Short mmCIF file of C-alpha atoms in Angstrom, two decimals:
data_model
loop_
_atom_site.label_atom_id
_atom_site.label_comp_id
_atom_site.label_asym_id
_atom_site.label_seq_id
_atom_site.Cartn_x
_atom_site.Cartn_y
_atom_site.Cartn_z
CA MET D 1 4.23 -18.88 -17.56
CA GLY D 2 0.96 -18.32 -15.35
CA GLY D 3 0.30 -15.14 -13.48
CA SER D 4 1.36 -11.86 -13.01
CA ILE D 5 4.71 -12.89 -14.43
CA GLY D 6 3.25 -14.80 -17.37
CA GLU D 7 1.35 -11.53 -18.23
CA ALA D 8 4.26 -8.99 -17.83
CA ALA D 9 6.20 -12.01 -20.26
CA ARG D 10 3.53 -11.44 -22.60
CA ASP D 11 3.66 -7.77 -22.35
CA ALA D 12 7.58 -7.29 -22.86
CA SER D 13 7.06 -9.72 -26.09
CA THR D 14 4.35 -7.40 -27.62
CA GLU D 15 6.17 -4.02 -26.67
CA LEU D 16 9.25 -5.70 -28.29
CA ALA D 17 7.52 -7.04 -31.50
CA VAL D 18 6.71 -3.63 -32.57
CA MET D 19 9.98 -1.79 -31.55
CA SER D 20 12.32 -0.64 -34.09
CA PRO D 21 15.88 -2.63 -34.39
CA THR D 22 17.64 0.09 -32.66
CA ASP D 23 15.34 0.45 -30.16
CA ALA D 24 14.83 -3.42 -29.55
CA ARG D 25 18.79 -3.83 -29.30
CA THR D 26 18.94 -0.72 -26.56
CA TRP D 27 15.94 -2.34 -24.65
CA ARG D 28 17.75 -6.03 -24.60
CA ALA D 29 20.92 -4.36 -23.54
CA ARG D 30 19.00 -2.65 -20.80
CA LEU D 31 17.87 -5.80 -19.65
CA ILE D 32 20.75 -7.77 -19.69
CA ALA D 33 22.73 -5.16 -17.74
CA ALA D 34 20.10 -5.52 -15.13
CA VAL D 35 19.77 -9.29 -15.29
CA ARG D 36 24.04 -9.30 -14.91
CA ALA D 37 24.01 -6.81 -11.76
CA PRO D 38 24.23 -7.78 -8.42
CA ILE D 39 22.46 -5.65 -6.82
CA PRO D 40 18.62 -5.47 -7.33
CA PRO D 41 17.00 -2.26 -9.10
CA GLY D 42 15.86 -0.11 -6.05
CA LEU D 43 17.65 -1.51 -3.03
CA ARG D 44 17.60 1.90 -1.79
CA GLY D 45 13.81 1.87 -1.22
CA VAL D 46 14.29 -1.56 1.00
CA HIS D 47 14.60 -1.00 4.71
CA GLY D 48 17.74 -1.77 5.85
CA SER D 49 17.08 -4.51 8.34
CA TRP D 50 16.19 -6.70 5.16
CA ILE D 51 19.51 -5.94 3.79
CA GLU D 52 20.98 -6.83 6.97
CA ALA D 53 19.10 -9.96 7.68
CA GLY D 54 20.47 -11.07 4.22
CA LEU D 55 24.41 -10.18 5.07
CA GLU D 56 23.60 -12.45 8.23
CA GLY D 57 26.42 -15.36 8.44
CA LEU D 58 28.13 -14.02 5.03
CA PRO D 59 32.00 -12.70 4.84
CA THR D 60 32.77 -9.43 5.46
CA ARG D 61 33.52 -9.43 1.61
CA VAL D 62 29.75 -9.19 1.02
CA ARG D 63 29.36 -6.31 2.58
CA GLU D 64 32.16 -4.30 0.92
CA ALA D 65 31.20 -5.56 -2.38
CA LEU D 66 27.48 -4.40 -1.43
CA ALA D 67 28.61 -1.09 -0.65
CA GLY D 68 30.73 -0.47 -3.37
CA SER D 69 30.86 -2.29 -7.08
CA ALA D 70 31.05 -5.64 -7.43
CA GLY D 71 33.14 -6.66 -9.86
CA ASP D 72 34.44 -10.30 -9.39
CA PRO D 73 32.38 -13.10 -10.38
CA ILE D 74 32.62 -14.74 -6.62
CA ASP D 75 31.67 -10.86 -4.89
CA VAL D 76 29.26 -10.59 -7.53
CA TRP D 77 27.62 -14.50 -6.58
CA LEU D 78 27.88 -13.58 -3.03
CA VAL D 79 26.09 -10.07 -3.36
CA ARG D 80 23.18 -11.76 -5.01
CA TRP D 81 22.85 -14.71 -2.23
CA ALA D 82 22.51 -11.59 -0.14
CA CYS D 83 20.16 -9.86 -1.81
CA ALA D 84 18.17 -13.26 -2.97
CA GLU D 85 15.03 -12.06 -0.78
CA ILE D 86 14.78 -8.79 -1.97
CA PRO D 87 12.67 -7.60 -5.30
CA PRO D 88 13.33 -5.31 -7.39
CA LEU D 89 11.27 -1.85 -6.44
CA PRO D 90 10.32 1.04 -8.36
CA PRO D 91 11.41 4.52 -7.53
CA VAL D 92 9.12 5.71 -4.28
CA ASP D 93 7.01 8.69 -5.44
CA PRO D 94 6.91 11.43 -2.82
CA ALA D 95 3.85 12.49 -4.19
CA LEU D 96 1.87 9.58 -3.62
CA VAL D 97 -0.20 9.06 -0.51
CA ALA D 98 -2.34 6.35 -2.03
CA PRO D 99 -2.39 4.26 -4.89
CA ARG D 100 -4.68 5.03 -7.79
CA GLU D 101 -4.30 1.66 -8.96
CA ILE D 102 -2.97 -1.85 -7.27
CA GLU D 103 0.12 -1.70 -9.59
CA GLU D 104 1.13 2.04 -7.91
CA ALA D 105 1.50 0.52 -4.43
CA PRO D 106 5.09 -0.68 -4.33
CA LYS D 107 6.02 3.52 -5.21
CA LEU D 108 4.45 4.47 -2.07
CA SER D 109 7.13 5.22 0.91
CA ALA D 110 7.60 3.19 4.01
CA GLU D 111 5.39 6.15 5.70
CA ALA D 112 2.69 6.45 3.10
CA LEU D 113 2.41 2.49 2.87
CA VAL D 114 1.42 2.44 6.84
CA GLY D 115 -0.44 5.54 6.57
CA TRP D 116 -2.43 3.70 3.50
CA LEU D 117 -2.74 0.26 5.41
CA ALA D 118 -3.99 1.81 8.39
CA ASN D 119 -6.86 4.18 6.86
CA ILE D 120 -8.04 0.82 5.47
CA GLY D 121 -7.83 -0.75 8.43
CA ALA D 122 -9.61 1.82 10.92
CA ASP D 123 -12.29 2.17 7.95
CA GLN D 124 -13.05 -1.96 8.35
CA LEU D 125 -12.58 -1.71 12.03
CA ALA D 126 -15.34 1.11 12.43
CA TYR D 127 -17.38 -0.39 9.59
CA ALA D 128 -17.47 -3.90 11.79
CA LEU D 129 -18.28 -2.25 14.75
CA ARG D 130 -20.37 0.34 13.76
CA SER D 131 -23.60 -1.11 15.93
CA LYS D 132 -21.23 -1.37 18.82
CA PRO D 133 -19.69 2.01 19.63
CA ASP D 134 -18.40 1.22 22.90
CA ALA D 135 -16.63 -1.58 21.66
CA LEU D 136 -14.51 0.43 19.14
CA GLN D 137 -13.87 2.89 21.47
CA ALA D 138 -12.35 0.52 23.81
CA ILE D 139 -10.49 -1.17 21.16
CA ALA D 140 -9.15 2.42 19.66
CA ALA D 141 -7.72 3.51 23.02
CA THR D 142 -5.31 0.32 23.08
CA LEU D 143 -4.01 1.52 19.71
CA GLY D 144 -2.10 4.81 20.44
CA ARG D 145 -3.03 8.33 19.94
CA GLU D 146 -2.09 8.21 16.03
CA MET D 147 -3.95 5.16 15.35
CA ALA D 148 -6.88 6.01 17.64
CA ASP D 149 -7.24 9.18 15.68
CA ARG D 150 -7.46 7.16 12.51
CA VAL D 151 -10.28 5.22 13.72
CA VAL D 152 -12.13 8.23 14.72
CA GLY D 153 -11.88 9.67 11.00
CA ALA D 154 -12.88 6.45 10.21
CA VAL D 155 -16.31 6.55 11.72
CA ARG D 156 -16.84 9.65 10.04
CA ARG D 157 -16.24 8.49 6.64
CA ILE D 158 -17.85 5.14 6.13
CA GLY D 159 -20.73 6.41 6.13
CA VAL D 160 -20.48 8.53 2.86
CA PRO D 161 -19.08 8.14 -0.91
CA PRO D 162 -17.14 6.39 -2.14
CA ARG D 163 -16.84 3.96 1.08
CA ALA D 164 -20.78 4.12 1.67
CA GLY D 165 -21.68 0.36 0.61
CA ALA D 166 -18.71 -0.19 -0.52
CA LEU D 167 -16.83 -1.88 2.11
CA GLY D 168 -18.01 -5.12 1.46
CA ALA D 169 -19.89 -7.48 3.81
CA THR D 170 -19.94 -7.02 7.51
CA ARG D 171 -19.31 -10.78 8.58
CA ASP D 172 -16.42 -10.53 5.79
CA ALA D 173 -15.01 -7.02 7.80
CA ILE D 174 -15.24 -8.93 11.35
CA ALA D 175 -13.47 -11.40 9.81
CA ARG D 176 -10.60 -9.54 9.16
CA CYS D 177 -10.40 -7.45 12.51
CA ARG D 178 -10.28 -10.97 14.24
CA GLY D 179 -7.17 -11.58 16.48
CA ASP D 180 -4.82 -9.81 18.58
CA ALA D 181 -2.02 -7.50 16.77
CA GLY D 182 -1.00 -5.32 19.05
CA SER D 183 -0.40 -1.79 18.03
CA ASP D 184 -0.18 -2.96 14.50
CA LEU D 185 -3.45 -4.13 14.43
CA LEU D 186 -4.78 -1.64 11.68
CA LEU D 187 -1.97 -2.34 9.31
CA VAL D 188 -2.61 -5.83 9.66
CA ILE D 189 -6.57 -5.61 8.71
CA GLY D 190 -5.51 -3.28 6.21
CA ALA D 191 -3.17 -6.17 4.49
CA ARG D 192 -6.13 -8.49 4.89
CA THR D 193 -8.10 -6.45 2.68
CA ILE D 194 -5.79 -5.51 0.24
CA ALA D 195 -4.41 -8.93 -0.12
CA PRO D 196 -7.08 -10.21 -3.01
CA TYR D 197 -5.68 -7.56 -5.40
CA THR D 198 -2.26 -8.26 -4.90
CA ASP D 199 0.06 -10.70 -6.43
CA PRO D 200 3.12 -12.55 -5.06
CA LEU D 201 5.67 -10.17 -6.32
CA LEU D 202 3.75 -7.23 -5.23
CA ARG D 203 3.05 -8.74 -1.45
CA ARG D 204 6.89 -8.92 -1.13
CA GLN D 205 7.66 -5.35 -2.50
CA LEU D 206 5.22 -4.03 0.08
CA ALA D 207 6.91 -6.02 2.80
CA VAL D 208 10.44 -5.07 2.20
CA ARG D 209 9.36 -0.95 2.30
CA LEU D 210 8.94 -2.11 6.02
CA PRO D 211 11.30 -3.02 8.90
CA ARG D 212 11.45 -6.95 8.33
CA PRO D 213 9.83 -7.62 11.82
CA ARG D 214 7.09 -5.87 10.91
CA GLY D 215 7.07 -6.63 6.83
CA LEU D 216 7.13 -10.16 8.00
CA VAL D 217 3.84 -10.22 9.64
CA ILE D 218 2.41 -7.97 6.73
CA LEU D 219 3.40 -10.59 4.11
CA ALA D 220 2.14 -13.34 6.04
CA GLU D 221 -1.35 -11.59 6.18
CA LEU D 222 -1.26 -10.85 2.57
CA ARG D 223 -0.07 -13.95 1.62
CA ALA D 224 -2.97 -15.79 3.89
CA ARG D 225 -5.84 -13.61 2.34
CA ALA D 226 -4.75 -13.70 -0.99
CA GLY D 227 -7.14 -16.46 -1.98
CA ASP D 228 -9.96 -14.22 -0.34
CA PRO D 229 -12.78 -13.95 -2.96
CA LEU D 230 -12.55 -10.25 -4.63
CA ASP D 231 -16.09 -9.71 -5.23
CA ARG D 232 -16.21 -10.21 -1.06
CA ALA D 233 -13.30 -7.42 -0.67
CA PRO D 234 -14.08 -3.42 -0.64
CA ALA D 235 -14.41 -1.80 -4.09
CA TRP D 236 -11.00 -0.60 -5.19
CA ASP D 237 -12.18 3.33 -5.01
CA ALA D 238 -13.04 2.71 -1.33
CA LEU D 239 -9.76 1.73 -0.17
CA THR D 240 -7.88 4.57 -2.15
CA SER D 241 -10.04 7.75 -1.40
CA PRO D 242 -8.74 10.40 0.77
#
């Protein structure tokens, strides 16, 4: 197996090899229980709109099984069908406002994830248009007060470390800022910017933290830009500092 799933499998194999027989049995039992469980771990952290989309068109008994404990094999199968689009999620870390490493990003609450992506997008927009303040001001005015304030904050911080000289090439920033995404413009730019740091599982984990319409937009941008060269992306410190 390749990619992040292959790496996780190799790490798990190494971890299992050094466990005591008792710990190994406990570890295997926990994994078997997780595999057989009809509901993905961390379902409470998924925005309800993803669950509703999975339930659409399925019998009423699926909703009842999902709300309770699906013990009947048919209920288990139906719940898994309804949850097939939803990845396992780690618990939200309420103290986390920006990930220290990309693997921590799925631990962000929906509010923190929006704030983090919006700040990254604001930095890129301010950086791309730093020589055209009138154009930057005009775009910021269309984003609403909260997002416009983020752009104002970005104008001040992009010129100092750790962002100064670490936000990538100007032409790449301009390319990330192209298009009309309406009020979600900063989030879209932020998703495009972090995309090279992500893997397929993490991209879906981030998407399901958000309302489904917005999450699908972010997921599409993450997928579209995942192949961008990492050496042309902003430095990680520039993406995570306050």
